[in-house]
Amino acid sequence: MSETEVKKEVPEKAFTIRAIIIGIIGCFALVAADCILGPISGFVATAEVSVMTVVILALLQMFLKFKMSYAEYAVIYAMIYGAAASYGGWFTFIFFLGVHNAKSPPWLPRYAQFVPEFFKLPPELFQMALKGGTSAPFMDLMPATITGVILTLLMGIIGIFGTAPFRRQIVEIERLPYPATTAAFTAVSLAMEPPPAEERVPVLGSRRNWLLLGLLVGFITVIFTSGYLIETVFPGAMVIPHYIGDRPSASGILWGIIPGAALGLDMASMFPWGWFDYFAPMDALITITIMVIVVNFILTPLQIKMGILEYDPSYTIDDVYFTAWFIQGYKYHVIGSALLIGGVLGGYIAAWKYIAESLKNKEKEPGFVSPQLQWILSIIAVLIMTGIVVSF
């Protein structure tokens, strides 16, 4: 009887030197992208830079003698996306810096008593920011910046250990068809596993060709949109306008027919995500389109007709919709957040049997600490976080 040798599968090494270096470079690229996107579109990049970094690496792997593992791609994607995940902490931190000097809205000063004094900026810096037109006083802001970095990193690390026992459940249950992740995986899988020679895809012949065409179309539409590359390098050049239809700073073009209705496209916000062209139509985009029509042509005009929303024909689109989203009426932002939270919790409730069984598993995952140690670290992290909150 011959003995069969079983070769133990060795997991791919994820945290390689090149993966870490590329991840750090991607984090700087994220900051650069925000410096461009923010003033032009009003948005900040989140998944976009991590996706495009991965896509660029996948393209290099397709055409050059350059190979990376799935694990390395995952680390790079997570590092850059993780940098964007710190935005929540920064928004809170910036709020704390200004809350001591702010006078409105009326409820804001009440929160100031709960904010530690070391978050307080000198009043003159606050007034300088309100006035505008002066260079940022970087040296004066440095202590606050260092404090913010340390606290954001600290809370992030504590949060990682605090949620460690539920790491597997989060990954398993939240496998949503998220466009950014799907797009990144599509590019990487085509680079790692070239399509078979017999593959026949309509028109262009292969999925890889469709990917390349979509990326090309997306790149061209971005650089030819107002505010981006072509207009910056060649002022006065013919480009895609910033807005088509309604403009945020003007009244609605349909308000004579349907008060409160909005019909406009912000092309400077749309086309930076244009590299999804190779993936359209997507369920997410179709859903967003339907909800925009419902909100802009049904819910908002209906609230105005019922007198729930304050309205005057002289108001701008920004006036009406900022009020509708955050201040009066149904407050779409609150409803949207509640629906999102409900959807996520619904997934966990539906999978409660799986969660209960998985928590009983005591086997150590490859390259990770044991479940028992995860619980110990989690309890310690929760106690530390509780102590920090109480001390404030």
PDB file of C-alpha atoms in Angstrom, residues 25-260:
ATOM      1  CA  ILE A  25       1.982  55.608  -3.515  1.00  0.00           C
ATOM      2  CA  GLY A  26      -1.734  55.022  -4.089  1.00  0.00           C
ATOM      3  CA  CYS A  27      -2.550  56.825  -0.829  1.00  0.00           C
ATOM      4  CA  PHE A  28      -0.664  59.892  -2.077  1.00  0.00           C
ATOM      5  CA  ALA A  29      -2.514  59.564  -5.393  1.00  0.00           C
ATOM      6  CA  LEU A  30      -5.766  59.607  -3.430  1.00  0.00           C
ATOM      7  CA  VAL A  31      -4.840  62.955  -1.875  1.00  0.00           C
ATOM      8  CA  ALA A  32      -3.877  64.337  -5.302  1.00  0.00           C
ATOM      9  CA  ALA A  33      -7.172  63.135  -6.800  1.00  0.00           C
ATOM     10  CA  ASP A  34      -9.134  64.830  -4.032  1.00  0.00           C
ATOM     11  CA  CYS A  35      -7.298  68.102  -4.650  1.00  0.00           C
ATOM     12  CA  ILE A  36      -8.555  67.970  -8.244  1.00  0.00           C
ATOM     13  CA  LEU A  37     -11.994  66.394  -7.813  1.00  0.00           C
ATOM     14  CA  GLY A  38     -13.037  68.318  -4.704  1.00  0.00           C
ATOM     15  CA  PRO A  39     -13.062  71.892  -6.065  1.00  0.00           C
ATOM     16  CA  ILE A  40     -14.453  70.830  -9.458  1.00  0.00           C
ATOM     17  CA  SER A  41     -17.090  68.233  -8.622  1.00  0.00           C
ATOM     18  CA  GLY A  42     -17.787  68.769  -4.927  1.00  0.00           C
ATOM     19  CA  PHE A  43     -17.027  65.095  -4.268  1.00  0.00           C
ATOM     20  CA  VAL A  44     -14.008  63.325  -2.850  1.00  0.00           C
ATOM     21  CA  ALA A  45     -12.564  60.091  -4.187  1.00  0.00           C
ATOM     22  CA  THR A  46     -13.201  56.970  -2.132  1.00  0.00           C
ATOM     23  CA  ALA A  47     -13.065  53.675  -4.017  1.00  0.00           C
ATOM     24  CA  GLU A  48     -12.176  55.311  -7.331  1.00  0.00           C
ATOM     25  CA  VAL A  49      -8.427  55.640  -6.762  1.00  0.00           C
ATOM     26  CA  SER A  50      -8.063  52.156  -5.285  1.00  0.00           C
ATOM     27  CA  VAL A  51      -9.948  50.700  -8.259  1.00  0.00           C
ATOM     28  CA  MET A  52      -7.910  52.594 -10.838  1.00  0.00           C
ATOM     29  CA  THR A  53      -4.608  51.683  -9.171  1.00  0.00           C
ATOM     30  CA  VAL A  54      -5.586  48.021  -9.339  1.00  0.00           C
ATOM     31  CA  VAL A  55      -6.827  48.405 -12.929  1.00  0.00           C
ATOM     32  CA  ILE A  56      -3.550  50.048 -14.035  1.00  0.00           C
ATOM     33  CA  LEU A  57      -1.550  47.223 -12.435  1.00  0.00           C
ATOM     34  CA  ALA A  58      -3.824  44.678 -14.132  1.00  0.00           C
ATOM     35  CA  LEU A  59      -3.213  46.359 -17.506  1.00  0.00           C
ATOM     36  CA  LEU A  60       0.549  46.175 -16.927  1.00  0.00           C
ATOM     37  CA  GLN A  61       0.216  42.502 -16.101  1.00  0.00           C
ATOM     38  CA  MET A  62      -1.771  41.909 -19.291  1.00  0.00           C
ATOM     39  CA  PHE A  63       0.872  43.317 -21.611  1.00  0.00           C
ATOM     40  CA  LEU A  64       4.187  43.178 -19.731  1.00  0.00           C
ATOM     41  CA  LYS A  65       6.172  40.510 -17.906  1.00  0.00           C
ATOM     42  CA  PHE A  66       4.792  41.725 -14.643  1.00  0.00           C
ATOM     43  CA  LYS A  67       2.997  39.374 -12.278  1.00  0.00           C
ATOM     44  CA  MET A  68       1.210  39.962  -9.006  1.00  0.00           C
ATOM     45  CA  SER A  69      -0.859  37.621  -6.871  1.00  0.00           C
ATOM     46  CA  TYR A  70      -4.499  38.058  -5.906  1.00  0.00           C
ATOM     47  CA  ALA A  71      -3.336  38.580  -2.320  1.00  0.00           C
ATOM     48  CA  GLU A  72      -1.069  41.481  -3.334  1.00  0.00           C
ATOM     49  CA  TYR A  73      -3.887  43.096  -5.306  1.00  0.00           C
ATOM     50  CA  ALA A  74      -6.120  42.769  -2.234  1.00  0.00           C
ATOM     51  CA  VAL A  75      -3.536  44.468   0.019  1.00  0.00           C
ATOM     52  CA  ILE A  76      -3.027  47.362  -2.414  1.00  0.00           C
ATOM     53  CA  TYR A  77      -6.780  47.841  -2.830  1.00  0.00           C
ATOM     54  CA  ALA A  78      -7.345  47.723   0.932  1.00  0.00           C
ATOM     55  CA  MET A  79      -4.497  50.141   1.743  1.00  0.00           C
ATOM     56  CA  ILE A  80      -5.748  52.840  -0.613  1.00  0.00           C
ATOM     57  CA  TYR A  81      -9.406  52.315   0.223  1.00  0.00           C
ATOM     58  CA  GLY A  82      -8.471  52.301   3.903  1.00  0.00           C
ATOM     59  CA  ALA A  83      -6.947  55.761   3.491  1.00  0.00           C
ATOM     60  CA  ALA A  84     -10.290  56.979   2.136  1.00  0.00           C
ATOM     61  CA  ALA A  85     -12.103  55.261   5.015  1.00  0.00           C
ATOM     62  CA  SER A  86     -10.427  57.699   7.412  1.00  0.00           C
ATOM     63  CA  TYR A  87     -12.528  60.543   5.937  1.00  0.00           C
ATOM     64  CA  GLY A  88     -15.208  59.933   8.549  1.00  0.00           C
ATOM     65  CA  GLY A  89     -12.706  60.582  11.323  1.00  0.00           C
ATOM     66  CA  TRP A  90     -11.379  63.693   9.602  1.00  0.00           C
ATOM     67  CA  PHE A  91     -14.851  65.143   9.087  1.00  0.00           C
ATOM     68  CA  THR A  92     -15.571  64.652  12.790  1.00  0.00           C
ATOM     69  CA  PHE A  93     -12.182  66.082  13.708  1.00  0.00           C
ATOM     70  CA  ILE A  94     -12.680  69.213  11.580  1.00  0.00           C
ATOM     71  CA  PHE A  95     -16.137  69.656  13.117  1.00  0.00           C
ATOM     72  CA  PHE A  96     -14.559  69.552  16.584  1.00  0.00           C
ATOM     73  CA  LEU A  97     -11.929  72.137  15.609  1.00  0.00           C
ATOM     74  CA  GLY A  98     -14.544  74.682  14.620  1.00  0.00           C
ATOM     75  CA  VAL A  99     -17.367  73.947  17.039  1.00  0.00           C
ATOM     76  CA  HIS A 100     -15.999  76.227  19.795  1.00  0.00           C
ATOM     77  CA  ASN A 101     -16.055  79.264  17.504  1.00  0.00           C
ATOM     78  CA  ALA A 102     -19.226  78.566  15.515  1.00  0.00           C
ATOM     79  CA  LYS A 103     -22.356  80.553  16.394  1.00  0.00           C
ATOM     80  CA  SER A 104     -24.915  78.854  14.188  1.00  0.00           C
ATOM     81  CA  PRO A 105     -26.994  76.766  13.827  1.00  0.00           C
ATOM     82  CA  PRO A 106     -28.394  77.379  17.333  1.00  0.00           C
ATOM     83  CA  TRP A 107     -27.917  73.790  18.530  1.00  0.00           C
ATOM     84  CA  LEU A 108     -24.191  73.739  17.694  1.00  0.00           C
ATOM     85  CA  PRO A 109     -22.815  75.564  20.781  1.00  0.00           C
ATOM     86  CA  ARG A 110     -24.552  73.004  23.014  1.00  0.00           C
ATOM     87  CA  TYR A 111     -22.276  70.312  21.603  1.00  0.00           C
ATOM     88  CA  ALA A 112     -19.144  72.385  22.274  1.00  0.00           C
ATOM     89  CA  GLN A 113     -19.237  71.557  25.981  1.00  0.00           C
ATOM     90  CA  PHE A 114     -18.559  67.888  25.164  1.00  0.00           C
ATOM     91  CA  VAL A 115     -15.526  68.616  22.941  1.00  0.00           C
ATOM     92  CA  PRO A 116     -12.082  68.632  24.651  1.00  0.00           C
ATOM     93  CA  GLU A 117     -10.221  71.934  24.820  1.00  0.00           C
ATOM     94  CA  PHE A 118      -7.200  70.600  22.913  1.00  0.00           C
ATOM     95  CA  PHE A 119      -9.413  70.510  19.813  1.00  0.00           C
ATOM     96  CA  LYS A 120      -9.979  74.253  20.050  1.00  0.00           C
ATOM     97  CA  LEU A 121      -8.398  76.410  17.336  1.00  0.00           C
ATOM     98  CA  PRO A 122      -7.657  80.112  17.906  1.00  0.00           C
ATOM     99  CA  PRO A 123     -10.689  82.252  16.931  1.00  0.00           C
ATOM    100  CA  GLU A 124      -8.595  84.275  14.464  1.00  0.00           C
ATOM    101  CA  LEU A 125      -7.916  81.143  12.377  1.00  0.00           C
ATOM    102  CA  PHE A 126     -11.631  80.407  12.274  1.00  0.00           C
ATOM    103  CA  GLN A 127     -12.388  83.955  11.121  1.00  0.00           C
ATOM    104  CA  MET A 128      -9.607  83.754   8.537  1.00  0.00           C
ATOM    105  CA  ALA A 129     -11.182  80.604   7.085  1.00  0.00           C
ATOM    106  CA  LEU A 130     -14.615  82.251   6.904  1.00  0.00           C
ATOM    107  CA  LYS A 131     -13.211  85.314   5.173  1.00  0.00           C
ATOM    108  CA  GLY A 132     -11.067  83.382   2.678  1.00  0.00           C
ATOM    109  CA  GLY A 133      -8.507  84.793   0.268  1.00  0.00           C
ATOM    110  CA  THR A 134      -5.432  84.043   2.401  1.00  0.00           C
ATOM    111  CA  SER A 135      -2.926  81.204   2.336  1.00  0.00           C
ATOM    112  CA  ALA A 136      -3.464  78.387   4.809  1.00  0.00           C
ATOM    113  CA  PRO A 137      -1.405  78.940   8.008  1.00  0.00           C
ATOM    114  CA  PHE A 138       0.200  75.490   7.885  1.00  0.00           C
ATOM    115  CA  MET A 139       2.492  75.978  10.882  1.00  0.00           C
ATOM    116  CA  ASP A 140      -0.404  77.095  13.083  1.00  0.00           C
ATOM    117  CA  LEU A 141      -2.443  74.110  11.931  1.00  0.00           C
ATOM    118  CA  MET A 142       0.375  71.570  12.396  1.00  0.00           C
ATOM    119  CA  PRO A 143      -0.336  70.726  16.088  1.00  0.00           C
ATOM    120  CA  ALA A 144      -3.999  70.116  15.258  1.00  0.00           C
ATOM    121  CA  THR A 145      -3.015  68.045  12.206  1.00  0.00           C
ATOM    122  CA  ILE A 146      -0.620  65.841  14.188  1.00  0.00           C
ATOM    123  CA  THR A 147      -3.247  65.380  16.900  1.00  0.00           C
ATOM    124  CA  GLY A 148      -5.818  64.422  14.287  1.00  0.00           C
ATOM    125  CA  VAL A 149      -3.520  61.885  12.599  1.00  0.00           C
ATOM    126  CA  ILE A 150      -2.641  60.211  15.905  1.00  0.00           C
ATOM    127  CA  LEU A 151      -6.257  60.029  17.090  1.00  0.00           C
ATOM    128  CA  THR A 152      -7.553  58.803  13.723  1.00  0.00           C
ATOM    129  CA  LEU A 153      -4.914  56.042  13.583  1.00  0.00           C
ATOM    130  CA  LEU A 154      -5.530  55.119  17.212  1.00  0.00           C
ATOM    131  CA  MET A 155      -9.294  54.839  16.809  1.00  0.00           C
ATOM    132  CA  GLY A 156      -8.838  52.937  13.540  1.00  0.00           C
ATOM    133  CA  ILE A 157      -6.522  50.366  15.132  1.00  0.00           C
ATOM    134  CA  ILE A 158      -8.811  49.978  18.140  1.00  0.00           C
ATOM    135  CA  GLY A 159     -11.746  49.503  15.774  1.00  0.00           C
ATOM    136  CA  ILE A 160      -9.885  46.765  13.867  1.00  0.00           C
ATOM    137  CA  PHE A 161      -9.263  44.749  17.026  1.00  0.00           C
ATOM    138  CA  GLY A 162     -12.719  45.525  18.400  1.00  0.00           C
ATOM    139  CA  THR A 163     -14.465  44.005  15.368  1.00  0.00           C
ATOM    140  CA  ALA A 164     -11.939  41.185  14.774  1.00  0.00           C
ATOM    141  CA  PRO A 165     -14.252  38.349  15.951  1.00  0.00           C
ATOM    142  CA  PHE A 166     -16.816  39.399  13.335  1.00  0.00           C
ATOM    143  CA  ARG A 167     -14.308  39.825  10.517  1.00  0.00           C
ATOM    144  CA  ARG A 168     -15.287  36.645   8.707  1.00  0.00           C
ATOM    145  CA  GLN A 169     -19.025  37.261   9.054  1.00  0.00           C
ATOM    146  CA  ILE A 170     -18.710  40.797   7.690  1.00  0.00           C
ATOM    147  CA  VAL A 171     -16.830  39.561   4.622  1.00  0.00           C
ATOM    148  CA  GLU A 172     -19.201  36.649   4.004  1.00  0.00           C
ATOM    149  CA  ILE A 173     -22.499  38.492   4.488  1.00  0.00           C
ATOM    150  CA  GLU A 174     -21.680  41.823   2.860  1.00  0.00           C
ATOM    151  CA  ARG A 175     -20.908  40.421  -0.563  1.00  0.00           C
ATOM    152  CA  LEU A 176     -22.998  43.083  -2.223  1.00  0.00           C
ATOM    153  CA  PRO A 177     -22.706  43.792  -5.963  1.00  0.00           C
ATOM    154  CA  TYR A 178     -20.639  46.892  -5.221  1.00  0.00           C
ATOM    155  CA  PRO A 179     -19.652  48.455  -8.567  1.00  0.00           C
ATOM    156  CA  ALA A 180     -16.130  49.496  -7.550  1.00  0.00           C
ATOM    157  CA  THR A 181     -15.162  46.088  -6.205  1.00  0.00           C
ATOM    158  CA  THR A 182     -16.785  44.321  -9.146  1.00  0.00           C
ATOM    159  CA  ALA A 183     -14.921  46.522 -11.619  1.00  0.00           C
ATOM    160  CA  ALA A 184     -11.590  45.928  -9.877  1.00  0.00           C
ATOM    161  CA  PHE A 185     -12.119  42.163  -9.736  1.00  0.00           C
ATOM    162  CA  THR A 186     -13.106  42.081 -13.422  1.00  0.00           C
ATOM    163  CA  ALA A 187      -9.839  43.738 -14.463  1.00  0.00           C
ATOM    164  CA  VAL A 188      -7.676  41.634 -12.138  1.00  0.00           C
ATOM    165  CA  SER A 189      -9.301  38.338 -13.121  1.00  0.00           C
ATOM    166  CA  LEU A 190      -8.787  39.115 -16.820  1.00  0.00           C
ATOM    167  CA  ALA A 191      -5.114  39.833 -16.102  1.00  0.00           C
ATOM    168  CA  MET A 192      -4.566  36.782 -13.903  1.00  0.00           C
ATOM    169  CA  GLU A 193      -6.545  34.366 -16.048  1.00  0.00           C
ATOM    170  CA  PRO A 194      -6.445  35.381 -19.737  1.00  0.00           C
ATOM    171  CA  PRO A 195      -9.652  34.483 -21.606  1.00  0.00           C
ATOM    172  CA  PRO A 196      -9.539  31.194 -23.534  1.00  0.00           C
ATOM    173  CA  ALA A 197      -8.613  31.362 -27.200  1.00  0.00           C
ATOM    174  CA  GLU A 198     -12.023  30.036 -28.211  1.00  0.00           C
ATOM    175  CA  GLU A 199     -13.865  32.838 -26.389  1.00  0.00           C
ATOM    176  CA  ARG A 200     -16.204  34.701 -28.700  1.00  0.00           C
ATOM    177  CA  VAL A 201     -17.813  37.884 -27.360  1.00  0.00           C
ATOM    178  CA  PRO A 202     -20.116  40.000 -29.592  1.00  0.00           C
ATOM    179  CA  VAL A 203     -18.543  42.788 -31.697  1.00  0.00           C
ATOM    180  CA  LEU A 204     -15.100  43.106 -30.069  1.00  0.00           C
ATOM    181  CA  GLY A 205     -14.375  39.410 -29.700  1.00  0.00           C
ATOM    182  CA  SER A 206     -13.346  39.215 -26.022  1.00  0.00           C
ATOM    183  CA  ARG A 207     -14.125  40.599 -22.582  1.00  0.00           C
ATOM    184  CA  ARG A 208     -10.609  42.011 -22.407  1.00  0.00           C
ATOM    185  CA  ASN A 209     -11.216  44.123 -25.522  1.00  0.00           C
ATOM    186  CA  TRP A 210     -14.460  45.468 -24.045  1.00  0.00           C
ATOM    187  CA  LEU A 211     -12.591  46.337 -20.857  1.00  0.00           C
ATOM    188  CA  LEU A 212      -9.933  48.261 -22.782  1.00  0.00           C
ATOM    189  CA  LEU A 213     -12.539  50.113 -24.875  1.00  0.00           C
ATOM    190  CA  GLY A 214     -14.504  51.093 -21.777  1.00  0.00           C
ATOM    191  CA  LEU A 215     -11.394  52.406 -20.040  1.00  0.00           C
ATOM    192  CA  LEU A 216     -10.447  54.399 -23.144  1.00  0.00           C
ATOM    193  CA  VAL A 217     -13.924  55.939 -23.445  1.00  0.00           C
ATOM    194  CA  GLY A 218     -13.912  56.775 -19.735  1.00  0.00           C
ATOM    195  CA  PHE A 219     -10.477  58.387 -19.906  1.00  0.00           C
ATOM    196  CA  ILE A 220     -11.380  60.518 -22.937  1.00  0.00           C
ATOM    197  CA  THR A 221     -14.676  61.732 -21.454  1.00  0.00           C
ATOM    198  CA  VAL A 222     -12.935  62.781 -18.240  1.00  0.00           C
ATOM    199  CA  ILE A 223     -10.101  64.765 -19.817  1.00  0.00           C
ATOM    200  CA  PHE A 224     -12.536  66.508 -22.191  1.00  0.00           C
ATOM    201  CA  THR A 225     -14.920  67.589 -19.400  1.00  0.00           C
ATOM    202  CA  SER A 226     -14.906  71.195 -18.184  1.00  0.00           C
ATOM    203  CA  GLY A 227     -12.430  71.726 -15.357  1.00  0.00           C
ATOM    204  CA  TYR A 228     -10.156  68.814 -16.182  1.00  0.00           C
ATOM    205  CA  LEU A 229      -7.057  68.203 -18.309  1.00  0.00           C
ATOM    206  CA  ILE A 230      -7.856  69.631 -21.770  1.00  0.00           C
ATOM    207  CA  GLU A 231      -9.461  72.858 -20.522  1.00  0.00           C
ATOM    208  CA  THR A 232      -6.648  73.339 -17.979  1.00  0.00           C
ATOM    209  CA  VAL A 233      -3.840  72.860 -20.513  1.00  0.00           C
ATOM    210  CA  PHE A 234      -5.643  74.580 -23.399  1.00  0.00           C
ATOM    211  CA  PRO A 235      -7.891  77.355 -21.989  1.00  0.00           C
ATOM    212  CA  GLY A 236     -10.805  78.082 -24.299  1.00  0.00           C
ATOM    213  CA  ALA A 237     -10.770  74.624 -25.898  1.00  0.00           C
ATOM    214  CA  MET A 238     -14.130  73.057 -26.750  1.00  0.00           C
ATOM    215  CA  VAL A 239     -15.020  70.640 -23.935  1.00  0.00           C
ATOM    216  CA  ILE A 240     -18.039  68.904 -22.423  1.00  0.00           C
ATOM    217  CA  PRO A 241     -19.842  71.551 -20.303  1.00  0.00           C
ATOM    218  CA  HIS A 242     -19.842  71.306 -16.521  1.00  0.00           C
ATOM    219  CA  TYR A 243     -23.644  71.287 -16.339  1.00  0.00           C
ATOM    220  CA  ILE A 244     -26.333  70.168 -18.768  1.00  0.00           C
ATOM    221  CA  GLY A 245     -29.855  71.321 -17.932  1.00  0.00           C
ATOM    222  CA  ASP A 246     -30.441  72.715 -14.442  1.00  0.00           C
ATOM    223  CA  ARG A 247     -27.587  74.470 -12.656  1.00  0.00           C
ATOM    224  CA  PRO A 248     -27.326  74.381  -8.829  1.00  0.00           C
ATOM    225  CA  SER A 249     -27.007  78.174  -8.612  1.00  0.00           C
ATOM    226  CA  ALA A 250     -30.142  78.916 -10.679  1.00  0.00           C
ATOM    227  CA  SER A 251     -33.867  78.199 -10.491  1.00  0.00           C
ATOM    228  CA  GLY A 252     -35.195  75.034 -12.139  1.00  0.00           C
ATOM    229  CA  ILE A 253     -36.000  75.209 -15.841  1.00  0.00           C
ATOM    230  CA  LEU A 254     -39.201  73.176 -15.260  1.00  0.00           C
ATOM    231  CA  TRP A 255     -40.468  75.105 -12.239  1.00  0.00           C
ATOM    232  CA  GLY A 256     -43.114  76.874 -14.311  1.00  0.00           C
ATOM    233  CA  ILE A 257     -44.675  73.445 -14.939  1.00  0.00           C
ATOM    234  CA  ILE A 258     -43.662  71.355 -11.881  1.00  0.00           C
ATOM    235  CA  PRO A 259     -42.490  73.472  -8.912  1.00  0.00           C
ATOM    236  CA  GLY A 260     -39.441  71.863  -7.311  1.00  0.00           C
TER     237      GLY A 260
END
